[in-house]
mmCIF file of C-alpha atoms in Angstrom:
data_model
loop_
_atom_site.group_PDB
_atom_site.id
_atom_site.type_symbol
_atom_site.label_atom_id
_atom_site.label_comp_id
_atom_site.label_asym_id
_atom_site.label_seq_id
_atom_site.Cartn_x
_atom_site.Cartn_y
_atom_site.Cartn_z
ATOM 1 C CA MET H 1 -25.623 -21.703 -10.352
ATOM 2 C CA ALA H 2 -27.059 -18.944 -12.557
ATOM 3 C CA SER H 3 -25.221 -17.939 -15.716
ATOM 4 C CA LEU H 4 -25.443 -14.959 -17.992
ATOM 5 C CA SER H 5 -27.220 -15.405 -21.304
ATOM 6 C CA PRO H 6 -25.664 -14.167 -24.581
ATOM 7 C CA GLU H 7 -27.993 -11.148 -24.701
ATOM 8 C CA SER H 8 -27.359 -10.109 -21.093
ATOM 9 C CA THR H 9 -26.639 -6.390 -21.042
ATOM 10 C CA SER H 10 -26.823 -3.713 -18.371
ATOM 11 C CA LEU H 11 -26.571 0.049 -18.182
ATOM 12 C CA LEU H 12 -24.044 0.458 -15.385
ATOM 13 C CA ALA H 13 -24.101 3.598 -13.271
ATOM 14 C CA ALA H 14 -20.673 5.213 -13.569
ATOM 15 C CA GLU H 15 -18.796 8.478 -14.014
ATOM 16 C CA PRO H 16 -18.556 10.486 -16.196
ATOM 17 C CA GLY H 17 -21.713 8.737 -17.418
ATOM 18 C CA PRO H 18 -23.476 5.367 -17.500
ATOM 19 C CA VAL H 19 -21.871 2.669 -19.622
ATOM 20 C CA LYS H 20 -23.644 -0.183 -21.396
ATOM 21 C CA LEU H 21 -22.067 -3.565 -20.755
ATOM 22 C CA ASP H 22 -22.549 -6.874 -22.489
ATOM 23 C CA TRP H 23 -21.713 -9.214 -19.631
ATOM 24 C CA THR H 24 -20.698 -12.016 -21.990
ATOM 25 C CA GLU H 25 -17.895 -9.738 -23.221
ATOM 26 C CA THR H 26 -16.864 -8.579 -19.747
ATOM 27 C CA ALA H 27 -14.093 -9.809 -17.444
ATOM 28 C CA LEU H 28 -13.354 -9.029 -13.819
ATOM 29 C CA VAL H 29 -9.674 -8.146 -13.401
ATOM 30 C CA ILE H 30 -8.300 -8.118 -9.844
ATOM 31 C CA ILE H 31 -4.876 -6.549 -9.780
ATOM 32 C CA ASP H 32 -2.080 -7.523 -7.411
ATOM 33 C CA MET H 33 -4.022 -8.276 -4.227
ATOM 34 C CA GLN H 34 -0.886 -9.957 -2.922
ATOM 35 C CA ARG H 35 0.429 -10.595 0.556
ATOM 36 C CA ASP H 36 3.607 -8.628 -0.213
ATOM 37 C CA PHE H 37 1.486 -5.509 -0.729
ATOM 38 C CA LEU H 38 -1.328 -5.958 1.786
ATOM 39 C CA GLU H 39 0.203 -7.725 4.770
ATOM 40 C CA PRO H 40 2.710 -6.584 7.432
ATOM 41 C CA GLY H 41 6.273 -7.594 6.616
ATOM 42 C CA GLY H 42 5.719 -7.473 2.871
ATOM 43 C CA PHE H 43 7.282 -5.261 0.247
ATOM 44 C CA GLY H 44 4.729 -2.482 0.726
ATOM 45 C CA GLU H 45 5.668 -2.087 4.371
ATOM 46 C CA THR H 46 9.403 -2.167 3.637
ATOM 47 C CA LEU H 47 8.847 0.945 1.521
ATOM 48 C CA GLY H 48 7.522 2.694 4.612
ATOM 49 C CA ASN H 49 3.828 2.375 3.756
ATOM 50 C CA ASP H 50 0.852 1.800 6.046
ATOM 51 C CA VAL H 51 -0.485 -1.439 4.592
ATOM 52 C CA SER H 52 -3.743 -1.112 6.543
ATOM 53 C CA GLN H 53 -4.773 1.530 3.982
ATOM 54 C CA LEU H 54 -5.267 -1.238 1.434
ATOM 55 C CA ALA H 55 -7.521 -3.357 3.643
ATOM 56 C CA ARG H 56 -10.585 -1.247 2.823
ATOM 57 C CA ALA H 57 -10.693 -2.684 -0.714
ATOM 58 C CA VAL H 58 -10.723 -6.355 0.331
ATOM 59 C CA GLN H 59 -14.395 -6.850 1.225
ATOM 60 C CA PRO H 60 -15.802 -4.927 -1.767
ATOM 61 C CA CYS H 61 -13.493 -6.986 -4.010
ATOM 62 C CA ALA H 62 -14.656 -10.189 -2.355
ATOM 63 C CA ASP H 63 -18.305 -9.258 -2.890
ATOM 64 C CA VAL H 64 -17.811 -8.565 -6.599
ATOM 65 C CA LEU H 65 -15.644 -11.664 -7.020
ATOM 66 C CA GLN H 66 -18.341 -13.887 -5.515
ATOM 67 C CA ALA H 67 -21.001 -12.348 -7.742
ATOM 68 C CA ALA H 68 -18.826 -12.779 -10.829
ATOM 69 C CA ARG H 69 -18.264 -16.424 -9.965
ATOM 70 C CA GLU H 70 -21.987 -17.020 -9.555
ATOM 71 C CA ALA H 71 -22.721 -15.248 -12.839
ATOM 72 C CA GLY H 72 -20.088 -17.148 -14.820
ATOM 73 C CA ILE H 73 -18.090 -14.031 -15.690
ATOM 74 C CA LEU H 74 -14.436 -14.513 -16.629
ATOM 75 C CA VAL H 75 -12.169 -13.747 -13.653
ATOM 76 C CA ILE H 76 -8.516 -12.760 -14.066
ATOM 77 C CA HIS H 77 -6.107 -12.227 -11.173
ATOM 78 C CA THR H 78 -2.695 -10.610 -11.610
ATOM 79 C CA ARG H 79 0.448 -10.801 -9.499
ATOM 80 C CA GLU H 80 3.479 -8.575 -9.796
ATOM 81 C CA GLY H 81 6.732 -10.411 -9.226
ATOM 82 C CA HIS H 82 9.966 -11.677 -10.684
ATOM 83 C CA LEU H 83 11.883 -14.811 -11.550
ATOM 84 C CA PRO H 84 14.176 -16.114 -8.788
ATOM 85 C CA ASP H 85 17.305 -15.047 -10.712
ATOM 86 C CA LEU H 86 15.860 -11.515 -11.158
ATOM 87 C CA SER H 87 16.583 -11.666 -14.890
ATOM 88 C CA ASP H 88 13.274 -9.897 -15.533
ATOM 89 C CA ALA H 89 13.819 -7.211 -12.870
ATOM 90 C CA PRO H 90 15.595 -4.110 -14.257
ATOM 91 C CA PRO H 91 18.282 -2.658 -11.966
ATOM 92 C CA ALA H 92 16.458 0.689 -11.973
ATOM 93 C CA LYS H 93 13.496 -1.028 -10.345
ATOM 94 C CA VAL H 94 15.443 -3.127 -7.865
ATOM 95 C CA GLU H 95 17.693 -0.285 -6.727
ATOM 96 C CA ARG H 96 15.154 2.519 -6.411
ATOM 97 C CA GLY H 97 14.592 4.297 -3.121
ATOM 98 C CA ALA H 98 15.862 3.185 0.266
ATOM 99 C CA PRO H 99 13.589 0.371 1.489
ATOM 100 C CA SER H 100 14.577 -1.820 4.419
ATOM 101 C CA LEU H 101 14.328 -4.776 2.031
ATOM 102 C CA ARG H 102 14.665 -4.869 -1.749
ATOM 103 C CA ILE H 103 13.124 -7.107 -4.385
ATOM 104 C CA GLY H 104 14.701 -10.548 -4.019
ATOM 105 C CA ASP H 105 15.811 -10.080 -0.395
ATOM 106 C CA PRO H 106 14.666 -12.621 2.231
ATOM 107 C CA GLY H 107 11.646 -11.405 4.184
ATOM 108 C CA PRO H 108 9.075 -12.775 6.645
ATOM 109 C CA MET H 109 7.112 -14.351 3.763
ATOM 110 C CA GLY H 110 10.048 -15.488 1.646
ATOM 111 C CA ARG H 111 12.030 -13.514 -0.895
ATOM 112 C CA ILE H 112 10.373 -10.179 -1.618
ATOM 113 C CA LEU H 113 8.246 -10.152 -4.804
ATOM 114 C CA ILE H 114 9.663 -13.421 -6.107
ATOM 115 C CA ARG H 115 7.347 -15.802 -7.907
ATOM 116 C CA GLY H 116 6.536 -18.891 -5.898
ATOM 117 C CA GLU H 117 7.236 -17.286 -2.533
ATOM 118 C CA ALA H 118 4.451 -16.932 0.038
ATOM 119 C CA GLY H 119 4.481 -13.137 -0.089
ATOM 120 C CA HIS H 120 4.044 -13.121 -3.848
ATOM 121 C CA ASP H 121 0.773 -15.007 -3.596
ATOM 122 C CA ILE H 122 -2.736 -13.567 -3.410
ATOM 123 C CA ILE H 123 -4.353 -12.950 -0.024
ATOM 124 C CA PRO H 124 -6.618 -15.751 1.257
ATOM 125 C CA ALA H 125 -9.798 -13.638 1.127
ATOM 126 C CA LEU H 126 -9.487 -13.313 -2.672
ATOM 127 C CA TYR H 127 -7.678 -16.518 -3.497
ATOM 128 C CA PRO H 128 -8.261 -17.735 -7.071
ATOM 129 C CA LEU H 129 -10.208 -20.846 -7.887
ATOM 130 C CA ASP H 130 -8.337 -23.458 -9.891
ATOM 131 C CA SER H 131 -10.530 -22.542 -12.872
ATOM 132 C CA GLU H 132 -9.616 -18.831 -12.745
ATOM 133 C CA ILE H 133 -6.812 -17.222 -14.690
ATOM 134 C CA VAL H 134 -3.735 -15.928 -12.867
ATOM 135 C CA ILE H 135 -1.343 -13.741 -14.822
ATOM 136 C CA ASP H 136 2.146 -13.148 -13.454
ATOM 137 C CA LYS H 137 3.586 -9.841 -14.587
ATOM 138 C CA PRO H 138 7.067 -8.374 -14.146
ATOM 139 C CA GLY H 139 5.908 -4.777 -14.439
ATOM 140 C CA LYS H 140 3.213 -2.417 -13.255
ATOM 141 C CA GLY H 141 0.833 -3.030 -16.161
ATOM 142 C CA ALA H 142 -0.972 -6.306 -16.790
ATOM 143 C CA PHE H 143 -0.200 -6.262 -20.538
ATOM 144 C CA TYR H 144 3.576 -5.763 -20.448
ATOM 145 C CA ALA H 145 5.444 -9.061 -21.065
ATOM 146 C CA THR H 146 2.348 -11.166 -20.278
ATOM 147 C CA GLU H 147 -0.317 -13.217 -22.034
ATOM 148 C CA MET H 148 -3.082 -10.780 -21.024
ATOM 149 C CA GLY H 149 -3.917 -9.697 -24.565
ATOM 150 C CA ASP H 150 -4.059 -13.288 -25.805
ATOM 151 C CA VAL H 151 -6.392 -14.282 -22.975
ATOM 152 C CA LEU H 152 -8.806 -11.421 -23.629
ATOM 153 C CA ARG H 153 -8.895 -12.189 -27.353
ATOM 154 C CA LYS H 154 -9.445 -15.893 -26.704
ATOM 155 C CA TYR H 155 -12.550 -15.208 -24.628
ATOM 156 C CA GLY H 156 -13.906 -12.354 -26.745
ATOM 157 C CA ILE H 157 -13.571 -9.782 -23.978
ATOM 158 C CA GLU H 158 -14.233 -6.104 -24.694
ATOM 159 C CA ASN H 159 -14.947 -4.724 -21.214
ATOM 160 C CA LEU H 160 -12.840 -4.883 -18.056
ATOM 161 C CA LEU H 161 -14.111 -4.386 -14.517
ATOM 162 C CA VAL H 162 -10.900 -3.369 -12.784
ATOM 163 C CA CYS H 163 -10.158 -3.788 -9.069
ATOM 164 C CA GLY H 164 -6.979 -3.981 -7.019
ATOM 165 C CA VAL H 165 -3.953 -2.092 -5.778
ATOM 166 C CA THR H 166 -2.593 0.378 -5.931
ATOM 167 C CA THR H 167 -4.965 2.790 -7.624
ATOM 168 C CA GLU H 168 -2.344 5.178 -8.949
ATOM 169 C CA VAL H 169 0.287 2.598 -9.921
ATOM 170 C CA CYS H 170 -0.674 -0.863 -11.168
ATOM 171 C CA VAL H 171 -4.388 -0.137 -11.596
ATOM 172 C CA ASN H 172 -3.797 3.093 -13.511
ATOM 173 C CA THR H 173 -1.025 1.558 -15.615
ATOM 174 C CA THR H 174 -3.184 -1.414 -16.589
ATOM 175 C CA VAL H 175 -6.153 0.816 -17.444
ATOM 176 C CA ARG H 176 -3.990 2.997 -19.678
ATOM 177 C CA GLU H 177 -2.523 -0.056 -21.409
ATOM 178 C CA ALA H 178 -6.006 -1.477 -21.937
ATOM 179 C CA ASN H 179 -7.354 1.835 -23.212
ATOM 180 C CA ASP H 180 -4.645 1.989 -25.865
ATOM 181 C CA ARG H 181 -5.684 -1.495 -26.983
ATOM 182 C CA GLY H 182 -9.336 -0.565 -27.351
ATOM 183 C CA TYR H 183 -10.820 -2.077 -24.190
ATOM 184 C CA ARG H 184 -13.512 -0.358 -22.145
ATOM 185 C CA CYS H 185 -12.331 -0.130 -18.546
ATOM 186 C CA ILE H 186 -14.623 0.418 -15.586
ATOM 187 C CA VAL H 187 -12.662 0.941 -12.382
ATOM 188 C CA LEU H 188 -14.536 0.081 -9.188
ATOM 189 C CA ALA H 189 -13.538 2.818 -6.772
ATOM 190 C CA ASP H 190 -14.178 0.994 -3.496
ATOM 191 C CA CYS H 191 -12.496 -2.148 -4.831
ATOM 192 C CA CYS H 192 -9.217 -0.227 -5.279
ATOM 193 C CA ALA H 193 -6.946 1.399 -2.734
ATOM 194 C CA SER H 194 -3.660 3.192 -2.252
ATOM 195 C CA TYR H 195 -1.242 3.646 0.609
ATOM 196 C CA PHE H 196 -1.968 7.340 0.064
ATOM 197 C CA PRO H 197 -5.703 8.214 0.069
ATOM 198 C CA GLU H 198 -5.067 11.402 -1.893
ATOM 199 C CA PHE H 199 -3.361 9.372 -4.648
ATOM 200 C CA HIS H 200 -6.385 7.071 -4.765
ATOM 201 C CA GLU H 201 -8.706 10.020 -5.323
ATOM 202 C CA MET H 202 -6.488 11.624 -7.946
ATOM 203 C CA GLY H 203 -5.920 8.303 -9.705
ATOM 204 C CA LEU H 204 -9.667 7.896 -10.151
ATOM 205 C CA LYS H 205 -10.062 11.488 -11.308
ATOM 206 C CA MET H 206 -7.417 10.956 -13.982
ATOM 207 C CA ILE H 207 -9.290 7.941 -15.381
ATOM 208 C CA LYS H 208 -12.700 9.616 -15.681
ATOM 209 C CA ALA H 209 -11.508 13.110 -16.656
ATOM 210 C CA GLN H 210 -12.258 14.703 -20.016
ATOM 211 C CA GLY H 211 -15.296 12.569 -20.692
ATOM 212 C CA GLY H 212 -13.642 9.349 -19.557
ATOM 213 C CA ILE H 213 -10.293 9.690 -21.276
ATOM 214 C CA PHE H 214 -9.093 6.334 -19.910
ATOM 215 C CA GLY H 215 -12.372 4.794 -18.792
ATOM 216 C CA TRP H 216 -15.218 4.954 -16.317
ATOM 217 C CA VAL H 217 -15.355 4.889 -12.527
ATOM 218 C CA SER H 218 -18.115 2.994 -10.734
ATOM 219 C CA ASP H 219 -18.345 1.025 -7.493
ATOM 220 C CA SER H 220 -19.184 -2.410 -6.161
ATOM 221 C CA ALA H 221 -22.794 -1.573 -5.282
ATOM 222 C CA ALA H 222 -23.576 -0.452 -8.828
ATOM 223 C CA VAL H 223 -21.941 -3.527 -10.345
ATOM 224 C CA LEU H 224 -23.717 -5.924 -7.992
ATOM 225 C CA GLU H 225 -27.067 -4.301 -8.775
ATOM 226 C CA ALA H 226 -26.411 -4.515 -12.508
ATOM 227 C CA MET H 227 -25.380 -8.173 -12.248
ATOM 228 C CA VAL H 228 -28.563 -9.081 -10.391
ATOM 229 C CA GLU H 229 -30.676 -7.385 -13.055
ATOM 230 C CA ALA H 230 -28.818 -9.239 -15.833
ATOM 231 C CA LEU H 231 -29.134 -12.720 -14.333
ATOM 232 C CA PRO H 232 -31.985 -14.837 -15.679
ATOM 233 C CA THR H 233 -34.681 -15.773 -13.166
ATOM 234 C CA HIS H 234 -33.970 -19.453 -13.762
ATOM 235 C CA ALA H 235 -30.596 -20.789 -14.820
ATOM 236 C CA THR H 236 -31.173 -22.760 -17.999
ATOM 237 C CA GLY H 237 -27.664 -22.754 -19.384
ATOM 238 C CA GLY H 238 -26.779 -21.902 -22.950
ATOM 239 C CA GLY H 239 -24.825 -18.728 -22.185
ATOM 240 C CA LYS H 240 -21.106 -18.166 -22.430
ATOM 241 C CA ARG H 241 -19.740 -19.554 -19.193
ATOM 242 C CA TYR H 242 -16.230 -19.676 -17.805
ATOM 243 C CA ILE H 243 -16.591 -21.205 -14.348
ATOM 244 C CA SER H 244 -18.002 -24.652 -13.696
#
Protein backbone atom coordinates (compact mmCIF):
# COMPACT_ATOMS: atom_id res chain seq x y z
CA MET A 1 0.00 0.00 0.00
CA ALA A 2 1.35 3.43 -0.98
CA SER A 3 1.83 6.07 1.69
CA LEU A 4 2.35 9.79 1.58
CA SER A 5 5.85 11.10 2.18
CA PRO A 6 6.50 13.99 4.61
CA GLU A 7 6.98 16.47 1.75
CA SER A 8 3.82 15.43 -0.10
CA THR A 9 1.92 18.58 -1.03
CA SER A 10 -0.71 19.38 -3.64
CA LEU A 11 -2.41 22.46 -5.01
CA LEU A 12 -6.06 21.44 -4.76
CA ALA A 13 -8.58 22.94 -7.15
CA ALA A 14 -11.24 24.65 -5.04
CA GLU A 15 -13.41 27.74 -4.67
CA PRO A 16 -12.89 30.61 -4.11
CA GLY A 17 -9.36 29.63 -5.15
CA PRO A 18 -6.89 26.74 -5.12
CA VAL A 19 -5.54 25.70 -1.73
CA LYS A 20 -2.15 24.15 -1.01
CA LEU A 21 -2.34 21.05 1.15
CA ASP A 22 0.35 19.17 3.00
CA TRP A 23 -1.19 15.71 3.02
CA THR A 24 0.74 14.68 6.13
CA GLU A 25 -1.15 17.41 8.00
CA THR A 26 -4.54 16.57 6.48
CA ALA A 27 -7.40 14.45 7.81
CA LEU A 28 -10.55 13.20 6.13
CA VAL A 29 -13.57 13.92 8.33
CA ILE A 30 -16.81 12.11 7.46
CA ILE A 31 -19.69 13.58 9.39
CA ASP A 32 -22.71 11.64 10.61
CA MET A 33 -23.24 9.19 7.75
CA GLN A 34 -25.52 7.25 10.06
CA ARG A 35 -28.42 4.91 9.45
CA ASP A 36 -30.74 7.15 11.48
CA PHE A 37 -30.18 9.94 8.94
CA LEU A 38 -29.81 8.05 5.66
CA GLU A 39 -32.10 5.05 5.91
CA PRO A 40 -35.92 4.71 5.94
CA GLY A 41 -37.35 4.50 9.44
CA GLY A 42 -34.58 6.58 10.97
CA PHE A 43 -34.72 9.94 12.68
CA GLY A 44 -34.40 11.88 9.43
CA GLU A 45 -37.55 10.31 8.04
CA THR A 46 -39.49 10.84 11.27
CA LEU A 47 -38.91 14.56 10.77
CA GLY A 48 -40.72 14.30 7.44
CA ASN A 49 -37.61 14.29 5.25
CA ASP A 50 -36.93 12.41 2.01
CA VAL A 51 -33.89 10.39 3.05
CA SER A 52 -33.15 9.44 -0.57
CA GLN A 53 -31.79 12.98 -1.01
CA LEU A 54 -28.76 12.00 1.05
CA ALA A 55 -27.93 8.91 -0.99
CA ARG A 56 -26.17 10.95 -3.68
CA ALA A 57 -23.24 11.64 -1.32
CA VAL A 58 -22.53 7.99 -0.47
CA GLN A 59 -20.52 6.89 -3.51
CA PRO A 60 -18.36 10.04 -3.72
CA CYS A 61 -17.64 9.64 0.01
CA ALA A 62 -16.75 5.99 -0.50
CA ASP A 63 -14.35 6.86 -3.32
CA VAL A 64 -12.51 9.46 -1.24
CA LEU A 65 -12.50 7.20 1.82
CA GLN A 66 -10.88 4.38 -0.15
CA ALA A 67 -8.25 6.72 -1.56
CA ALA A 68 -7.50 8.14 1.89
CA ARG A 69 -7.07 4.64 3.27
CA GLU A 70 -4.67 3.71 0.48
CA ALA A 71 -2.70 6.93 0.99
CA GLY A 72 -2.43 6.54 4.77
CA ILE A 73 -4.34 9.74 5.52
CA LEU A 74 -5.95 10.04 8.95
CA VAL A 75 -9.67 9.21 8.77
CA ILE A 76 -12.17 10.46 11.35
CA HIS A 77 -15.85 9.48 11.42
CA THR A 78 -18.41 11.27 13.58
CA ARG A 79 -21.78 10.14 14.89
CA GLU A 80 -24.42 12.34 16.47
CA GLY A 81 -26.24 10.67 19.32
CA HIS A 82 -26.94 10.57 23.02
CA LEU A 83 -26.46 8.50 26.14
CA PRO A 84 -29.28 6.04 26.90
CA ASP A 85 -30.48 8.15 29.86
CA LEU A 86 -30.56 11.28 27.64
CA SER A 87 -28.54 13.20 30.23
CA ASP A 88 -26.61 14.85 27.40
CA ALA A 89 -29.72 15.71 25.34
CA PRO A 90 -31.14 19.16 26.21
CA PRO A 91 -34.95 19.30 26.44
CA ALA A 92 -35.00 22.02 23.77
CA LYS A 93 -33.47 19.54 21.35
CA VAL A 94 -35.59 16.54 22.31
CA GLU A 95 -38.87 18.45 22.29
CA ARG A 96 -38.46 20.50 19.12
CA GLY A 97 -40.91 20.19 16.25
CA ALA A 98 -43.54 17.51 15.83
CA PRO A 99 -41.79 14.36 14.57
CA SER A 100 -43.54 10.99 14.61
CA LEU A 101 -40.70 9.78 16.84
CA ARG A 102 -38.42 11.75 19.14
CA ILE A 103 -34.84 11.20 20.26
CA GLY A 104 -34.83 8.19 22.59
CA ASP A 105 -38.10 6.70 21.31
CA PRO A 106 -38.12 3.09 20.04
CA GLY A 107 -37.86 2.89 16.26
CA PRO A 108 -37.27 0.28 13.55
CA MET A 109 -33.50 0.39 14.22
CA GLY A 110 -33.62 0.74 18.00
CA ARG A 111 -34.00 3.87 20.07
CA ILE A 112 -33.69 6.97 17.91
CA LEU A 113 -30.22 8.59 18.00
CA ILE A 114 -29.08 6.62 21.03
CA ARG A 115 -25.48 5.46 21.18
CA GLY A 116 -25.11 1.74 20.70
CA GLU A 117 -28.37 1.32 18.81
CA ALA A 118 -28.35 0.08 15.21
CA GLY A 119 -29.71 3.34 13.82
CA HIS A 120 -26.97 5.35 15.49
CA ASP A 121 -24.28 3.45 13.63
CA ILE A 122 -22.63 4.37 10.34
CA ILE A 123 -24.02 2.98 7.08
CA PRO A 124 -22.31 -0.19 5.78
CA ALA A 125 -20.93 1.48 2.64
CA LEU A 126 -18.77 3.82 4.77
CA TYR A 127 -18.22 1.66 7.82
CA PRO A 128 -15.05 2.53 9.76
CA LEU A 129 -12.07 0.24 9.94
CA ASP A 130 -11.01 -0.78 13.43
CA SER A 131 -7.96 1.48 13.01
CA GLU A 132 -10.04 4.58 12.19
CA ILE A 133 -11.21 7.13 14.70
CA VAL A 134 -14.91 7.41 15.54
CA ILE A 135 -16.02 10.43 17.53
CA ASP A 136 -19.43 10.39 19.19
CA LYS A 137 -20.88 13.86 19.59
CA PRO A 138 -24.01 15.05 21.40
CA GLY A 139 -24.40 18.17 19.28
CA LYS A 140 -24.29 19.37 15.71
CA GLY A 141 -20.59 20.28 15.71
CA ALA A 142 -17.77 17.77 15.96
CA PHE A 143 -15.84 19.86 18.52
CA TYR A 144 -18.57 20.44 21.12
CA ALA A 145 -18.16 18.10 24.13
CA THR A 146 -15.85 15.74 22.21
CA GLU A 147 -12.18 14.81 21.94
CA MET A 148 -11.94 16.16 18.37
CA GLY A 149 -9.48 18.93 19.21
CA ASP A 150 -7.23 16.57 21.16
CA VAL A 151 -7.17 14.09 18.29
CA LEU A 152 -6.23 16.71 15.71
CA ARG A 153 -3.45 18.06 17.92
CA LYS A 154 -2.12 14.57 18.61
CA TYR A 155 -1.70 13.86 14.90
CA GLY A 156 -0.49 17.32 13.90
CA ILE A 157 -3.48 18.02 11.67
CA GLU A 158 -3.96 21.46 10.13
CA ASN A 159 -6.28 20.71 7.20
CA LEU A 160 -9.67 19.00 7.16
CA LEU A 161 -11.34 17.44 4.13
CA VAL A 162 -14.96 17.54 5.22
CA CYS A 163 -17.72 15.23 3.97
CA GLY A 164 -21.08 14.14 5.34
CA VAL A 165 -24.59 15.23 6.22
CA THR A 166 -26.31 17.46 6.36
CA THR A 167 -24.54 20.27 4.54
CA GLU A 168 -26.30 23.14 6.28
CA VAL A 169 -26.42 21.64 9.78
CA CYS A 170 -23.68 19.34 11.07
CA VAL A 171 -21.23 19.98 8.23
CA ASN A 172 -21.58 23.76 8.43
CA THR A 173 -21.45 23.75 12.23
CA THR A 174 -18.28 21.66 12.29
CA VAL A 175 -16.60 23.83 9.64
CA ARG A 176 -17.38 26.98 11.61
CA GLU A 177 -16.07 25.43 14.82
CA ALA A 178 -12.90 24.32 13.04
CA ASN A 179 -12.43 27.72 11.42
CA ASP A 180 -12.53 29.43 14.80
CA ARG A 181 -9.81 27.04 15.98
CA GLY A 182 -7.52 27.82 13.07
CA TYR A 183 -8.04 24.77 10.85
CA ARG A 184 -8.25 24.96 7.07
CA CYS A 185 -11.47 23.29 5.96
CA ILE A 186 -12.10 22.03 2.44
CA VAL A 187 -15.68 20.85 2.01
CA LEU A 188 -16.21 18.31 -0.77
CA ALA A 189 -19.48 19.37 -2.37
CA ASP A 190 -20.51 16.04 -3.89
CA CYS A 191 -19.57 14.21 -0.69
CA CYS A 192 -22.15 16.24 1.27
CA ALA A 193 -25.92 16.37 0.99
CA SER A 194 -29.07 17.80 2.50
CA TYR A 195 -32.70 16.77 2.62
CA PHE A 196 -33.25 20.13 0.92
CA PRO A 197 -31.12 20.66 -2.23
CA GLU A 198 -31.45 24.43 -1.94
CA PHE A 199 -30.01 24.30 1.60
CA HIS A 200 -27.08 22.26 0.28
CA GLU A 201 -26.30 24.92 -2.31
CA MET A 202 -26.64 27.80 0.13
CA GLY A 203 -24.62 25.98 2.78
CA LEU A 204 -21.72 25.67 0.36
CA LYS A 205 -22.05 29.29 -0.72
CA MET A 206 -21.84 30.43 2.90
CA ILE A 207 -18.56 28.54 3.41
CA LYS A 208 -16.75 29.93 0.36
CA ALA A 209 -18.21 33.46 0.41
CA GLN A 210 -16.12 36.56 1.02
CA GLY A 211 -12.88 34.96 -0.07
CA GLY A 212 -13.50 31.73 1.82
CA ILE A 213 -14.70 33.13 5.12
CA PHE A 214 -15.13 29.64 6.60
CA GLY A 215 -13.13 27.56 4.14
CA TRP A 216 -12.93 26.21 0.62
CA VAL A 217 -15.30 24.11 -1.48
CA SER A 218 -13.94 21.40 -3.77
CA ASP A 219 -15.17 17.99 -4.90
CA SER A 220 -14.21 14.33 -4.90
CA ALA A 221 -12.72 14.37 -8.41
CA ALA A 222 -10.31 17.17 -7.55
CA VAL A 223 -9.24 15.49 -4.31
CA LEU A 224 -8.71 12.11 -5.97
CA GLU A 225 -6.60 13.71 -8.70
CA ALA A 226 -4.52 15.58 -6.14
CA MET A 227 -3.99 12.42 -4.07
CA VAL A 228 -2.77 10.48 -7.10
CA GLU A 229 -0.28 13.22 -7.93
CA ALA A 230 1.01 13.26 -4.33
CA LEU A 231 1.54 9.51 -4.02
CA PRO A 232 5.09 8.29 -4.62
CA THR A 233 5.57 6.01 -7.62
CA HIS A 234 6.87 3.27 -5.33
CA ALA A 235 5.85 2.90 -1.71
CA THR A 236 9.04 2.92 0.31
CA GLY A 237 7.64 3.86 3.69
CA GLY A 238 9.07 6.54 5.92
CA GLY A 239 6.10 8.91 5.74
CA LYS A 240 3.60 9.72 8.45
CA ARG A 241 1.11 6.88 8.29
CA TYR A 242 -2.06 6.23 10.24
CA ILE A 243 -3.51 3.06 8.72
CA SER A 244 -1.72 -0.26 8.66
